[in-house]
Amino acid sequence: MTEPLCKRCGEPAVILSRKEHFCSRCFCKFISSKQRKQMMSDPYFQDIFKVMHQDKVRSAEQADAQNSSSRILAPLSLGSSSTVMLDVLNDTLNEQKSTQRGRTGFYVDVLLCYLESEFQDLKNRVEELSAARYRDNQENIKFHFINLESFFDGQEFEKLIINDDYLCSSKLDSDPYNLKDLLEQCPNRSSREDLLTFIIRRLVKRYAYQHNHKAILWGHSMTKLADETMSLVVKGRGEHINSLFDSSQLDQDYGGKFRHLYPLKDVLLSEVDAYCYSAGLDKHLVNYTAQDTLLLQKRCETKASGKLIKNMTINEMVRKYFDDIEGDYSNVISTVVRTADKLAEPKLIEPNVKCSLCQGNIHTRGSEWLQSITINNGCPPETQEDKQLYEKWYESNLRRERDEYLELMKSVSSQGEDAPLCYGCVVTLGGVKNKCVTWPQSTDRELNQTLEEFVLADEED
């Protein structure tokens, strides 16, 4: 059988993507071009990423000032997508240096959010990655580490609880609180995942606000964006899809200082993973094994069967669905993303009313709809079987948990006040112990509370 050749340069092919054969070099250029197209998608981002020179509009000093102030924030999980996004940014800087007499148009602050138990291993992996890939751009690419625990540092807390009518009450809480306390409150893995997502996104945005970044570049592939879109719909958060995808507006919740960009939104996850193998990034990934579905010569052993569906979070179930169809029905993924990109934000019920938990705009009164479709009032036992079941329940931990919840709800409701909550967060709180969570209040104090960070270069100085 004839060895397939790269359609672009004639070298032996190693990857088959979009019905076209690629060698490693041409495939990396192909993926890079997809990301760079997004980075130049409108004048705002062009001003960030281009190297500015003296012209009719700006002096040489003004051009240099604009180049030095063009700072972007790139959250890094060391999964395949965010790692590839960073690699393309590094290649862009190298190209600018070689073609612009050593000048570059932007600086990258890479942000890693970590759990305390993971820090040392994460730091070692980033040091290896930086030494292997980014040594020539140490002045332009800096790595910063933020402990997820810092989300709770120096904050004023409120206790949020929903009652049997799905209405939320809040009460100020002066007791100390930390991430461990929060996670122990979450037996439901989907609720735990939701709350961690809220924490990470707020920390990233707060960091960008405090350090005057012009853009946050999220390393989401097209597949990941489709996964996020469908997960939001399933969780009752479809009204927030517009805010997830919007790259055209400054983020007004954070002073209108920056915009969001998804540079890999035109690239499938399988293509991102193939880039990892082609560029030698696969060995730097953490808690993720890159797929080899597009490689002509497979690298991984056949996967064993994964988790049972009943043990998966909503995000994991949706992700599995898109992983299963990506090979033969990738057009479904692109259709989901294109459709989501066109969705407008629904009309607000009341202007300037934010959800107390996720800080999203509230467009519907989810509690009223839930009240209309559910019945929470109990009925007295009638038959002997009913009485036996009631006695079993009364002697069980379920009754004690119910009593604890009622006592807590009575305390918060009597001393607190009503708190706005979107439908999705009503569902999330339903998966938390006692339907109650202690959460930092969203205030200017939170925005301006300086985040303690570890910078990778600290030990070298």
PDB file of C-alpha atoms in Angstrom, residues 160-163 166 168 182 185-198 231-232 234-237 314 356-358 366-367 421-438:
ATOM      1  CA  LEU A 160     -27.340  31.098  51.208  1.00  0.00           C
ATOM      2  CA  ILE A 161     -30.133  28.558  51.669  1.00  0.00           C
ATOM      3  CA  ILE A 162     -33.185  27.567  49.620  1.00  0.00           C
ATOM      4  CA  ASN A 163     -36.472  26.552  51.206  1.00  0.00           C
ATOM      5  CA  TYR A 166     -37.157  27.105  46.006  1.00  0.00           C
ATOM      6  CA  CYS A 168     -33.376  31.719  48.597  1.00  0.00           C
ATOM      7  CA  LEU A 182     -17.203  24.011  50.903  1.00  0.00           C
ATOM      8  CA  GLN A 185     -20.749  20.228  51.771  1.00  0.00           C
ATOM      9  CA  CYS A 186     -21.001  18.756  48.252  1.00  0.00           C
ATOM     10  CA  PRO A 187     -21.876  15.047  48.103  1.00  0.00           C
ATOM     11  CA  ASN A 188     -23.266  15.714  44.607  1.00  0.00           C
ATOM     12  CA  ARG A 189     -20.336  15.780  42.141  1.00  0.00           C
ATOM     13  CA  SER A 190     -22.156  17.990  39.617  1.00  0.00           C
ATOM     14  CA  SER A 191     -22.775  20.643  42.290  1.00  0.00           C
ATOM     15  CA  ARG A 192     -19.150  20.385  43.418  1.00  0.00           C
ATOM     16  CA  GLU A 193     -17.952  20.843  39.830  1.00  0.00           C
ATOM     17  CA  ASP A 194     -20.254  23.852  39.349  1.00  0.00           C
ATOM     18  CA  LEU A 195     -18.995  25.608  42.489  1.00  0.00           C
ATOM     19  CA  LEU A 196     -15.336  24.986  41.592  1.00  0.00           C
ATOM     20  CA  THR A 197     -16.008  26.414  38.115  1.00  0.00           C
ATOM     21  CA  PHE A 198     -17.521  29.561  39.662  1.00  0.00           C
ATOM     22  CA  SER A 231     -24.115  21.273  29.786  1.00  0.00           C
ATOM     23  CA  LEU A 232     -25.459  24.764  30.455  1.00  0.00           C
ATOM     24  CA  VAL A 234     -29.096  20.612  30.744  1.00  0.00           C
ATOM     25  CA  LYS A 235     -28.353  22.427  34.019  1.00  0.00           C
ATOM     26  CA  GLY A 236     -30.925  25.127  33.313  1.00  0.00           C
ATOM     27  CA  ARG A 237     -28.260  27.746  32.599  1.00  0.00           C
ATOM     28  CA  ILE A 314     -23.464  16.316  33.725  1.00  0.00           C
ATOM     29  CA  SER A 356     -26.049  35.686  44.505  1.00  0.00           C
ATOM     30  CA  LEU A 357     -24.052  32.546  43.671  1.00  0.00           C
ATOM     31  CA  CYS A 358     -22.843  32.583  40.039  1.00  0.00           C
ATOM     32  CA  GLY A 366     -37.019  29.883  38.218  1.00  0.00           C
ATOM     33  CA  SER A 367     -38.523  29.400  41.678  1.00  0.00           C
ATOM     34  CA  LEU A 421     -30.849  33.126  42.652  1.00  0.00           C
ATOM     35  CA  CYS A 422     -30.983  31.954  39.032  1.00  0.00           C
ATOM     36  CA  TYR A 423     -32.684  28.664  38.136  1.00  0.00           C
ATOM     37  CA  GLY A 424     -29.364  26.875  37.521  1.00  0.00           C
ATOM     38  CA  CYS A 425     -28.063  27.797  40.977  1.00  0.00           C
ATOM     39  CA  VAL A 426     -31.317  26.656  42.603  1.00  0.00           C
ATOM     40  CA  VAL A 427     -30.542  23.247  41.054  1.00  0.00           C
ATOM     41  CA  THR A 428     -26.895  23.440  42.167  1.00  0.00           C
ATOM     42  CA  LEU A 429     -27.830  24.266  45.772  1.00  0.00           C
ATOM     43  CA  GLY A 430     -30.225  21.321  45.713  1.00  0.00           C
ATOM     44  CA  GLY A 431     -27.159  19.063  45.461  1.00  0.00           C
ATOM     45  CA  VAL A 432     -25.406  20.646  48.462  1.00  0.00           C
ATOM     46  CA  LYS A 433     -25.824  19.415  52.043  1.00  0.00           C
ATOM     47  CA  ASN A 434     -28.775  21.189  53.707  1.00  0.00           C
ATOM     48  CA  LYS A 435     -29.314  23.106  50.445  1.00  0.00           C
ATOM     49  CA  CYS A 436     -27.035  25.703  51.989  1.00  0.00           C
ATOM     50  CA  VAL A 437     -23.658  27.183  51.106  1.00  0.00           C
ATOM     51  CA  THR A 438     -21.453  29.853  52.659  1.00  0.00           C
TER      52      THR A 438
END
